[in-house]
Amino acid sequence: MKRASRCSQSLAELKLYLASTSTPIFSRYHKRKMAIKLRNEYGPVLHMPTSKENFKEKGPQNAADSYGHKQYPANQGQDVEYLVTGTHPYPPGPGVALTADTKIQRMPSESAAQSLAVALPSSQARADANRTAPGGNEYRHPGAPDRSQPAAMNSIVMEAGNTKNSALMAKKAPTMPKPQWHPPWKLYRVISGHLGWVRCIAVEPGNQWFVTGSADRTIKIWDLASGKLKLSLTGHISTVRGVIVSTRSPYLFSCGEDKQVKCWDLEYNKVIRHYHGHLSAVYGLDLHPTIDVLVTCSRDSTARIWDVRTKASVHTLSGHTNAVATVRCQAAEPQIITGSHDTTIRLWDLVAGKTRVTLTNHKKSVRAVVLHPRHYTFASGSPDNIKQWKFPDGSFIQNLSGHNAIINTLTVNSDGVLVSGADNGTMHLWDWRTGYNFQRVHAAVQPGSLDSESGIFACAFDQSESRLLTAEADKTIKVYREDDTATEETHPVSWKPEIIKRKRF
């Protein structure tokens, strides 16, 4: 009994000792366990800043946050410490106090961000200017959507000494340069003789005569100096829509609404070749400047390439979806350019017989195309606009707006005078480089004609570029020349630096 009582007394004393000494032992154990848990579970996010909502100050115990969760103060009776919580909006638990070795990274202030942007290279500063750093009192949760920044922040021009960030400065709108002065053109001769609309015109390379084709089914050759009729050629059975004189041989080529393409020998004044293949009216033709190739365009939505000597059809250029109204050739690539009633312009590969580029900027039919004689550029005419393009890929240059009519014809000389003739009888003259419209002409119709018979179907400069000839609906050919008495003082350029509106559509 005595031995049992002593054992019971010893056990009671041991329990009392353990009870008195267990608190510091278990406290150290829990701290060590919590440190291991902190390192294992929260190590990847210890360096991340946390939102102000999670910075809890000392407050009354059992206080509830905005989510309705009970808050647990870290160390009551001590200084306030920051708590590390997860990025989830709901607090995961009471949290763990940071150690002295851990530092909280704060977001830079606005002034610090601007100073940093000035010190960056220009390209990086430009990229950073589109982002606005939040101030010290702002923070966005990772994964949350960006808030829209004030527009004023995007227009701040940051300065460091005398250095300005020009990338953020507004660009000055382009203005039209001052156009070259051109003397006005005046009408000095009207030539009559055709019995129908004069649809086409061409000047021969020697500059001695010119040729016209008409709705009266005839082709007439006129003396350029006197304007007198020299010869009439018959053979077409419908309107003659195109004529051109070869620079390589004494041949004249013509086409018409009778689907025929003819080659005339001007030594014998008779047809020596026919080119058969088009299925509908032939609207235009052109000769290649360096090889014996003829190109024609038709209402059957195709253009055809012909060998002049053998009369063989080398290629049929298919791709347009409506009548092809105009075609032009040049020695450089692309060698063939067509304009169509399907509103597109196509640049063609002559060797392959395929489209290189299709230009779709026009909204209405393209009835006229002209190539600049010196520059590697061309222009196209449509009721919506006259547009200028750059070879070889058809890069858009500018719009020439103001001739609000159906433009049937375009021509340009080496001085940069572009002429556009329209269905309503108006003719506009433009400076090629700037697109400035320096003259507008509307000649009276021939006596005895109706006012409605006021239309220009074709126009061309002579080889000396001192005379301009127009083929018109009042059955006449009108000849214009420069006004020799005009000067820059008597006919000043009414120009002011207007803002250019370069629309592509």
Coordinates of C-alpha atoms in Angstrom, one line a residue:
M1 CA 0.0 0.0 0.0
K2 CA 2.8 2.4 0.9
R3 CA 4.5 1.6 -2.3
A4 CA 1.4 2.3 -4.4
S5 CA 0.7 5.5 -2.6
R6 CA 4.3 6.7 -3.3
C7 CA 3.8 5.9 -7.0
S8 CA 0.6 7.8 -7.1
Q9 CA 2.3 10.7 -5.4
S10 CA 5.2 10.7 -7.8
L11 CA 2.8 10.5 -10.8
A12 CA 0.9 13.5 -9.4
E13 CA 4.1 15.4 -8.9
L14 CA 5.2 14.6 -12.5
K15 CA 1.9 15.8 -13.9
L16 CA 2.2 19.0 -11.9
Y17 CA 5.7 19.5 -13.2
L18 CA 4.8 18.9 -16.7
A19 CA 1.8 21.2 -16.4
S20 CA 4.1 23.9 -15.1
T21 CA 6.8 23.5 -17.8
S22 CA 4.8 22.5 -21.0
T23 CA 3.8 25.9 -22.1
P24 CA 7.2 27.1 -23.4
I25 CA 8.0 23.7 -24.8
F26 CA 4.8 23.5 -26.9
S27 CA 5.1 27.2 -27.8
R28 CA 8.5 26.6 -29.3
Y29 CA 7.2 23.5 -31.1
H30 CA 4.2 25.4 -32.7
K31 CA 6.4 28.3 -33.7
R32 CA 8.8 25.9 -35.5
K33 CA 6.0 24.1 -37.2
M34 CA 4.4 27.4 -38.3
A35 CA 7.7 28.6 -39.7
I36 CA 8.0 25.4 -41.8
K37 CA 4.4 25.8 -43.0
L38 CA 5.1 29.4 -43.9
R39 CA 8.1 28.5 -46.0
N40 CA 6.5 25.5 -47.7
E41 CA 3.0 26.9 -48.4
Y42 CA 3.5 30.7 -48.7
G43 CA 7.1 30.9 -49.9
P44 CA 6.3 31.7 -53.6
V45 CA 4.0 34.6 -52.6
L46 CA 5.9 36.1 -49.7
H47 CA 7.6 38.7 -52.1
M48 CA 4.2 39.8 -53.5
P49 CA 2.5 43.0 -52.2
T50 CA -1.0 42.6 -50.8
S51 CA -4.0 44.8 -50.9
K52 CA -4.7 47.3 -48.2
E53 CA -7.9 45.5 -47.2
N54 CA -5.6 42.7 -45.9
F55 CA -3.5 45.1 -43.8
K56 CA -5.5 44.7 -40.6
E57 CA -4.8 47.0 -37.7
K58 CA -5.3 46.1 -34.1
G59 CA -8.9 46.2 -33.3
P60 CA -11.6 44.7 -31.1
Q61 CA -11.6 40.9 -31.1
N62 CA -14.2 39.0 -33.0
A63 CA -14.7 42.0 -35.4
A64 CA -16.1 40.9 -38.8
D65 CA -14.8 42.1 -42.2
S66 CA -16.8 43.1 -45.3
Y67 CA -17.2 39.4 -46.2
G68 CA -18.7 38.5 -42.9
H69 CA -15.6 36.5 -41.7
K70 CA -14.3 36.7 -38.2
Q71 CA -11.0 38.6 -37.9
Y72 CA -8.2 37.4 -35.6
P73 CA -5.7 40.0 -34.4
A74 CA -2.1 38.9 -34.8
N75 CA -0.5 39.7 -31.4
Q76 CA -2.7 41.6 -29.0
G77 CA -1.0 44.2 -26.9
Q78 CA 1.9 44.6 -29.4
D79 CA 2.6 46.9 -32.3
V80 CA 0.5 46.4 -35.4
E81 CA 2.1 44.0 -37.9
Y82 CA 1.2 43.3 -41.6
L83 CA -0.5 40.0 -42.3
V84 CA 0.3 37.8 -45.3
T85 CA -2.8 36.4 -46.9
G86 CA -3.5 34.8 -50.2
T87 CA -4.6 36.6 -53.4
H88 CA -8.1 35.1 -53.1
P89 CA -10.6 37.8 -52.0
Y90 CA -11.7 35.6 -49.0
P91 CA -9.2 35.5 -46.2
P92 CA -7.9 31.9 -45.9
G93 CA -7.3 32.1 -42.1
P94 CA -5.9 34.2 -39.3
G95 CA -2.7 34.8 -41.1
V96 CA 0.9 34.7 -40.1
A97 CA 3.0 37.6 -39.0
L98 CA 5.9 38.5 -41.2
T99 CA 9.4 38.1 -39.9
A100 CA 11.9 40.9 -39.8
D101 CA 13.7 39.5 -42.8
T102 CA 10.7 39.9 -45.1
K103 CA 10.1 43.2 -46.9
I104 CA 6.9 44.3 -48.5
Q105 CA 7.3 45.7 -52.1
R106 CA 5.2 48.7 -52.8
M107 CA 4.1 49.9 -56.3
P108 CA 6.1 53.0 -57.5
S109 CA 4.4 56.4 -57.3
E110 CA 3.4 58.4 -60.3
S111 CA 6.3 60.8 -60.1
A112 CA 8.7 57.9 -59.8
A113 CA 7.2 56.2 -62.9
Q114 CA 7.5 59.3 -64.9
S115 CA 11.2 59.8 -63.9
L116 CA 11.8 56.2 -64.9
A117 CA 10.1 56.7 -68.3
V118 CA 12.3 59.7 -69.1
A119 CA 15.4 57.6 -68.4
L120 CA 14.3 54.8 -70.7
P121 CA 15.2 54.6 -74.5
S122 CA 12.7 56.3 -76.8
S123 CA 11.1 53.1 -78.0
Q124 CA 10.6 51.7 -74.6
A125 CA 9.4 55.0 -73.2
R126 CA 6.8 55.1 -76.0
A127 CA 5.6 51.7 -75.1
D128 CA 5.5 52.6 -71.4
A129 CA 3.6 55.8 -72.1
N130 CA 0.6 53.8 -73.0
R131 CA 0.5 52.3 -69.5
T132 CA -0.1 54.4 -66.4
A133 CA 1.5 53.1 -63.2
P134 CA -0.8 53.2 -60.2
G135 CA 0.2 55.4 -57.3
G136 CA 1.2 54.2 -53.9
N137 CA -2.3 54.1 -52.7
E138 CA -3.6 51.9 -55.6
Y139 CA -3.2 48.3 -56.3
R140 CA -4.9 45.9 -58.6
H141 CA -5.3 42.2 -57.8
P142 CA -3.4 39.9 -60.1
G143 CA -5.7 38.6 -62.7
A144 CA -8.2 41.5 -62.3
P145 CA -9.1 43.4 -65.5
D146 CA -7.3 46.6 -66.3
R147 CA -9.1 49.8 -65.4
S148 CA -9.3 52.4 -68.2
Q149 CA -6.9 55.2 -67.5
P150 CA -7.7 58.9 -68.0
A151 CA -7.1 60.2 -71.5
A152 CA -5.1 63.1 -70.1
M153 CA -2.4 60.7 -69.0
N154 CA -1.7 59.6 -72.6
S155 CA -1.0 63.2 -73.7
I156 CA 1.5 64.0 -71.0
V157 CA 4.8 65.3 -72.4
M158 CA 7.6 64.3 -70.0
E159 CA 10.6 66.6 -69.9
A160 CA 14.1 66.0 -68.5
G161 CA 16.1 69.1 -68.8
N162 CA 15.8 70.2 -72.4
T163 CA 14.8 66.7 -73.6
K164 CA 11.2 66.1 -74.7
N165 CA 9.5 62.9 -75.5
S166 CA 8.4 63.7 -79.0
A167 CA 6.7 60.3 -79.4
L168 CA 3.8 61.6 -77.3
M169 CA 3.4 64.9 -79.1
A170 CA 0.6 65.2 -81.6
K171 CA 1.7 65.0 -85.3
K172 CA 1.0 67.9 -87.5
A173 CA -1.6 67.2 -90.2
P174 CA -0.1 67.0 -93.7
T175 CA -0.7 70.0 -96.0
M176 CA -0.7 70.2 -99.8
P177 CA 2.5 71.7 -101.1
K178 CA 2.4 74.7 -103.3
P179 CA 1.6 73.6 -106.8
Q180 CA 3.6 74.4 -109.9
W181 CA 2.2 77.2 -112.0
H182 CA 0.8 76.2 -115.3
P183 CA -0.5 78.6 -118.0
P184 CA -4.3 78.2 -118.7
W185 CA -5.4 76.5 -121.9
K186 CA -7.8 78.2 -124.3
L187 CA -9.9 77.0 -127.2
Y188 CA -8.6 78.1 -130.6
R189 CA -10.1 75.7 -133.1
V190 CA -13.2 73.6 -133.6
I191 CA -13.1 70.9 -136.4
S192 CA -16.3 69.5 -137.9
G193 CA -16.8 66.7 -140.3
H194 CA -18.0 63.6 -138.5
L195 CA -21.7 62.7 -138.6
G196 CA -21.8 61.1 -135.1
W197 CA -20.2 61.2 -131.7
V198 CA -16.4 61.3 -131.9
R199 CA -15.4 58.5 -129.7
C200 CA -11.6 58.2 -130.0
I201 CA -8.6 60.2 -131.0
A202 CA -4.8 59.6 -131.6
V203 CA -1.9 61.6 -132.8
E204 CA 0.7 60.0 -135.1
P205 CA 4.4 59.9 -134.0
G206 CA 5.5 62.4 -136.6
N207 CA 3.1 65.0 -135.3
Q208 CA 1.8 65.7 -138.8
W209 CA -1.7 64.4 -138.6
F210 CA -4.1 62.8 -136.2
V211 CA -6.9 60.2 -136.5
T212 CA -10.4 60.0 -135.0
G213 CA -13.0 57.3 -134.8
S214 CA -16.7 58.0 -134.7
A215 CA -20.2 56.6 -134.2
D216 CA -20.8 57.3 -137.9
R217 CA -18.6 54.1 -138.4
T218 CA -15.8 56.0 -140.1
I219 CA -12.2 56.7 -139.3
K220 CA -10.9 60.1 -140.4
I221 CA -7.4 61.5 -140.7
W222 CA -6.9 65.2 -140.2
D223 CA -4.0 67.6 -140.8
L224 CA -2.8 68.7 -137.4
A225 CA -1.6 72.2 -138.4
S226 CA -4.6 73.3 -140.5
G227 CA -7.3 71.0 -139.2
K228 CA -8.3 70.0 -142.7
L229 CA -9.6 66.5 -143.5
K230 CA -7.1 64.3 -145.4
L231 CA -8.7 60.9 -145.6
S232 CA -11.7 58.8 -144.5
L233 CA -11.5 55.1 -144.0
T234 CA -14.6 52.9 -144.0
G235 CA -14.9 49.2 -143.0
H236 CA -16.4 49.1 -139.5
I237 CA -20.1 48.3 -139.4
S238 CA -20.7 49.9 -136.0
T239 CA -19.2 52.6 -133.7
V240 CA -15.5 52.9 -133.8
R241 CA -14.3 52.9 -130.2
G242 CA -10.5 52.9 -130.4
V243 CA -7.7 54.0 -132.7
I244 CA -3.9 54.0 -132.3
V245 CA -1.0 54.5 -134.7
S246 CA 2.1 52.3 -134.5
T247 CA 5.5 53.8 -133.8
R248 CA 7.3 50.7 -135.2
S249 CA 5.5 50.3 -138.5
P250 CA 3.1 52.3 -140.9
Y251 CA 0.1 50.7 -139.4
L252 CA -3.1 52.0 -137.9
F253 CA -5.2 49.8 -135.5
S254 CA -8.9 50.3 -134.8
C255 CA -11.6 48.5 -132.8
G256 CA -15.3 48.9 -132.5
E257 CA -18.6 47.8 -131.2
D258 CA -18.9 45.3 -134.1
K259 CA -16.4 43.0 -132.2
Q260 CA -13.8 43.7 -134.9
V261 CA -10.1 44.6 -134.5
K262 CA -8.5 45.8 -137.7
C263 CA -5.0 46.6 -138.8
W264 CA -4.8 49.2 -141.6
D265 CA -1.8 49.7 -143.9
L266 CA -1.5 53.4 -144.3
E267 CA 0.6 53.0 -147.5
Y268 CA -2.4 51.4 -149.2
N269 CA -5.1 52.7 -146.9
K270 CA -6.7 49.3 -146.6
V271 CA -7.2 46.6 -144.0
I272 CA -4.5 44.0 -144.1
R273 CA -5.3 42.0 -140.9
H274 CA -8.3 41.1 -138.7
Y275 CA -8.0 39.9 -135.1
H276 CA -10.9 37.6 -134.2
G277 CA -11.8 36.3 -130.8
H278 CA -13.7 38.8 -128.8
L279 CA -17.3 37.9 -128.1
S280 CA -18.7 41.4 -127.7
A281 CA -17.9 45.1 -128.4
V282 CA -14.3 46.0 -128.2
Y283 CA -13.9 49.2 -126.1
G284 CA -10.2 50.0 -126.3
L285 CA -6.8 49.0 -127.5
D286 CA -3.1 49.8 -127.0
L287 CA 0.2 48.8 -128.5
H288 CA 3.2 47.6 -126.5
P289 CA 6.0 50.2 -126.9
T290 CA 8.9 47.7 -127.5
I291 CA 7.4 44.5 -128.9
D292 CA 5.0 43.7 -131.7
V293 CA 2.0 43.0 -129.4
L294 CA -1.5 44.5 -129.5
V295 CA -3.8 44.5 -126.4
T296 CA -7.5 45.0 -126.7
C297 CA -10.3 45.1 -124.0
S298 CA -13.9 44.2 -124.5
R299 CA -17.4 44.2 -123.1
D300 CA -17.0 40.4 -122.7
S301 CA -15.0 41.1 -119.5
T302 CA -11.7 40.1 -121.0
A303 CA -8.6 41.6 -122.4
R304 CA -6.7 39.9 -125.2
I305 CA -3.1 40.0 -126.2
W306 CA -2.4 39.6 -129.9
D307 CA 0.7 38.9 -132.0
V308 CA 0.6 41.8 -134.5
R309 CA 2.1 39.8 -137.4
T310 CA 0.6 36.3 -136.9
K311 CA -2.8 37.5 -135.7
A312 CA -2.6 34.8 -133.0
S313 CA -4.2 35.4 -129.6
V314 CA -1.3 35.0 -127.2
H315 CA -3.3 35.3 -123.9
T316 CA -6.8 36.0 -122.8
L317 CA -6.7 38.0 -119.6
S318 CA -9.6 36.8 -117.6
G319 CA -10.6 38.0 -114.1
H320 CA -12.8 41.0 -114.5
T321 CA -16.4 40.5 -113.8
N322 CA -17.8 43.2 -116.0
A323 CA -16.9 45.1 -119.2
V324 CA -13.2 46.1 -119.5
A325 CA -13.4 49.8 -120.5
T326 CA -9.7 50.7 -120.9
V327 CA -6.3 49.2 -121.3
R328 CA -2.7 50.6 -121.2
C329 CA 0.7 49.1 -122.0
Q330 CA 4.2 50.0 -120.9
A331 CA 7.7 48.5 -121.2
A332 CA 8.3 48.2 -117.5
E333 CA 6.5 45.8 -115.1
P334 CA 3.6 45.5 -114.9
Q335 CA 3.3 45.8 -118.6
I336 CA -0.5 45.8 -118.9
I337 CA -3.1 47.8 -116.9
T338 CA -6.8 47.5 -117.3
G339 CA -9.8 49.3 -115.8
S340 CA -13.2 47.9 -115.7
H341 CA -16.9 48.5 -115.0
D342 CA -16.6 46.1 -112.1
T343 CA -14.8 49.1 -110.3
T344 CA -11.4 47.4 -110.2
I345 CA -8.0 48.0 -111.8
R346 CA -5.8 45.0 -112.6
L347 CA -2.1 45.0 -113.2
W348 CA -1.1 42.0 -115.3
D349 CA 1.9 39.8 -115.9
L350 CA 2.3 39.8 -119.6
V351 CA 4.4 36.6 -119.8
A352 CA 2.2 34.5 -117.5
G353 CA -1.1 36.1 -118.6
K354 CA -2.2 36.4 -115.0
T355 CA -3.1 39.1 -112.6
R356 CA -0.3 40.6 -110.5
V357 CA -2.4 43.0 -108.4
T358 CA -6.0 44.0 -108.2
L359 CA -6.9 47.5 -106.9
T360 CA -10.3 47.7 -105.4
N361 CA -10.3 51.3 -104.0
H362 CA -12.8 52.7 -106.6
K363 CA -16.5 52.5 -105.8
K364 CA -17.7 53.0 -109.4
S365 CA -16.7 52.1 -112.9
V366 CA -13.2 52.8 -114.0
R367 CA -13.4 54.1 -117.6
A368 CA -10.0 55.8 -118.0
V369 CA -6.4 55.0 -117.1
V370 CA -3.3 57.1 -118.0
L371 CA 0.4 56.5 -117.4
H372 CA 2.7 59.4 -116.6
P373 CA 5.4 59.7 -119.4
R374 CA 8.3 60.3 -117.0
H375 CA 7.3 59.1 -113.5
Y376 CA 6.7 55.5 -112.5
T377 CA 3.1 56.3 -111.7
F378 CA -0.4 56.3 -113.2
A379 CA -3.9 57.7 -112.7
S380 CA -7.4 56.2 -112.9
G381 CA -10.7 58.0 -113.5
S382 CA -14.0 57.1 -112.0
P383 CA -17.2 59.1 -111.1
D384 CA -16.2 58.9 -107.4
N385 CA -12.6 60.2 -107.8
I386 CA -9.5 60.4 -109.8
K387 CA -6.8 58.4 -108.0
Q388 CA -3.1 58.3 -108.4
W389 CA -1.0 55.1 -108.0
K390 CA 2.6 54.1 -107.9
F391 CA 4.1 51.2 -109.8
P392 CA 4.9 48.3 -109.6
D393 CA 2.4 47.2 -106.9
G394 CA -0.3 49.9 -107.2
S395 CA 0.5 51.8 -104.0
F396 CA -2.1 54.5 -103.5
I397 CA -0.7 58.1 -103.7
Q398 CA -3.6 60.5 -103.5
N399 CA -7.1 61.4 -104.5
L400 CA -8.0 64.2 -107.0
S401 CA -11.5 65.2 -106.0
G402 CA -13.8 67.7 -107.5
H403 CA -14.6 66.4 -111.0
N404 CA -18.1 65.1 -110.1
A405 CA -19.1 63.5 -113.3
I406 CA -18.6 60.3 -115.3
I407 CA -14.9 60.6 -116.4
N408 CA -14.5 59.1 -119.8
T409 CA -10.9 60.1 -120.5
L410 CA -7.6 61.0 -119.0
T411 CA -4.3 62.3 -120.5
V412 CA -1.1 63.8 -119.1
N413 CA 1.9 65.6 -120.5
S414 CA 5.5 65.6 -119.3
D415 CA 5.0 69.0 -117.6
G416 CA 2.6 67.4 -115.1
V417 CA -0.6 68.7 -116.6
L418 CA -3.3 66.1 -116.1
V419 CA -6.6 66.5 -118.1
S420 CA -9.8 64.8 -117.3
G421 CA -12.8 64.9 -119.6
A422 CA -16.3 64.0 -118.5
D423 CA -19.6 62.9 -119.9
N424 CA -21.2 66.3 -119.1
G425 CA -18.8 68.2 -121.3
T426 CA -16.6 69.6 -118.6
M427 CA -12.8 69.3 -118.7
H428 CA -10.6 69.8 -115.6
L429 CA -6.9 70.5 -115.6
W430 CA -4.8 69.4 -112.6
D431 CA -1.2 69.7 -111.4
W432 CA 0.0 66.1 -111.3
R433 CA 2.3 66.4 -108.3
T434 CA 0.0 68.1 -105.9
G435 CA -3.5 67.3 -107.3
Y436 CA -4.4 71.0 -107.5
N437 CA -7.2 71.8 -110.0
F438 CA -5.9 74.9 -111.7
Q439 CA -8.5 75.2 -114.5
R440 CA -12.0 74.1 -115.4
V441 CA -13.4 74.3 -119.0
H442 CA -16.9 73.8 -120.3
A443 CA -16.9 74.7 -124.0
A444 CA -20.1 75.5 -125.8
V445 CA -21.6 72.9 -128.0
Q446 CA -21.5 73.3 -131.8
P447 CA -24.2 75.5 -133.2
G448 CA -27.2 73.4 -134.2
S449 CA -26.5 70.7 -131.5
L450 CA -28.5 70.1 -128.4
D451 CA -27.2 71.2 -125.0
S452 CA -27.5 67.6 -123.9
E453 CA -24.9 66.7 -126.6
S454 CA -22.2 68.0 -124.4
G455 CA -19.7 65.3 -123.6
I456 CA -16.0 64.6 -123.9
F457 CA -15.2 61.0 -124.9
A458 CA -11.5 61.2 -125.6
C459 CA -8.6 63.6 -125.4
A460 CA -4.9 63.6 -126.2
F461 CA -1.8 65.9 -126.4
D462 CA 0.1 66.2 -129.6
Q463 CA 3.7 65.1 -129.7
S464 CA 5.0 68.6 -128.9
E465 CA 2.5 68.8 -126.0
S466 CA 1.6 72.3 -127.1
R467 CA -1.8 71.4 -128.3
L468 CA -4.7 69.5 -126.6
L469 CA -7.3 67.7 -128.8
T470 CA -10.7 66.6 -127.5
A471 CA -13.3 64.3 -129.2
E472 CA -16.8 65.3 -128.2
A473 CA -20.4 64.3 -128.4
D474 CA -21.4 67.3 -130.5
K475 CA -19.6 65.6 -133.5
T476 CA -16.6 68.0 -133.3
I477 CA -12.9 67.9 -132.4
K478 CA -11.8 70.8 -130.3
V479 CA -8.2 72.0 -130.2
Y480 CA -6.8 73.9 -127.2
R481 CA -3.4 75.5 -126.7
E482 CA -1.7 77.4 -123.9
D483 CA -2.4 81.1 -123.4
D484 CA 0.9 82.8 -124.4
T485 CA -0.1 86.1 -122.7
A486 CA -0.8 84.5 -119.3
T487 CA 1.7 85.0 -116.5
E488 CA 1.8 84.2 -112.8
E489 CA 0.7 87.8 -112.1
T490 CA -2.3 87.8 -114.4
H491 CA -3.3 84.2 -113.5
P492 CA -2.1 83.6 -110.0
V493 CA -2.5 80.3 -108.3
S494 CA -5.3 80.6 -105.8
W495 CA -3.7 78.2 -103.4
K496 CA -3.7 78.0 -99.6
P497 CA -2.1 75.2 -97.5
E498 CA -5.2 73.1 -97.0
I499 CA -5.1 69.9 -95.0
I500 CA -4.9 66.9 -97.2
K501 CA -7.7 64.3 -96.8
R502 CA -6.3 61.2 -98.2
K503 CA -9.1 58.7 -98.2
R504 CA -8.7 55.2 -99.5
F505 CA -12.3 54.4 -99.9

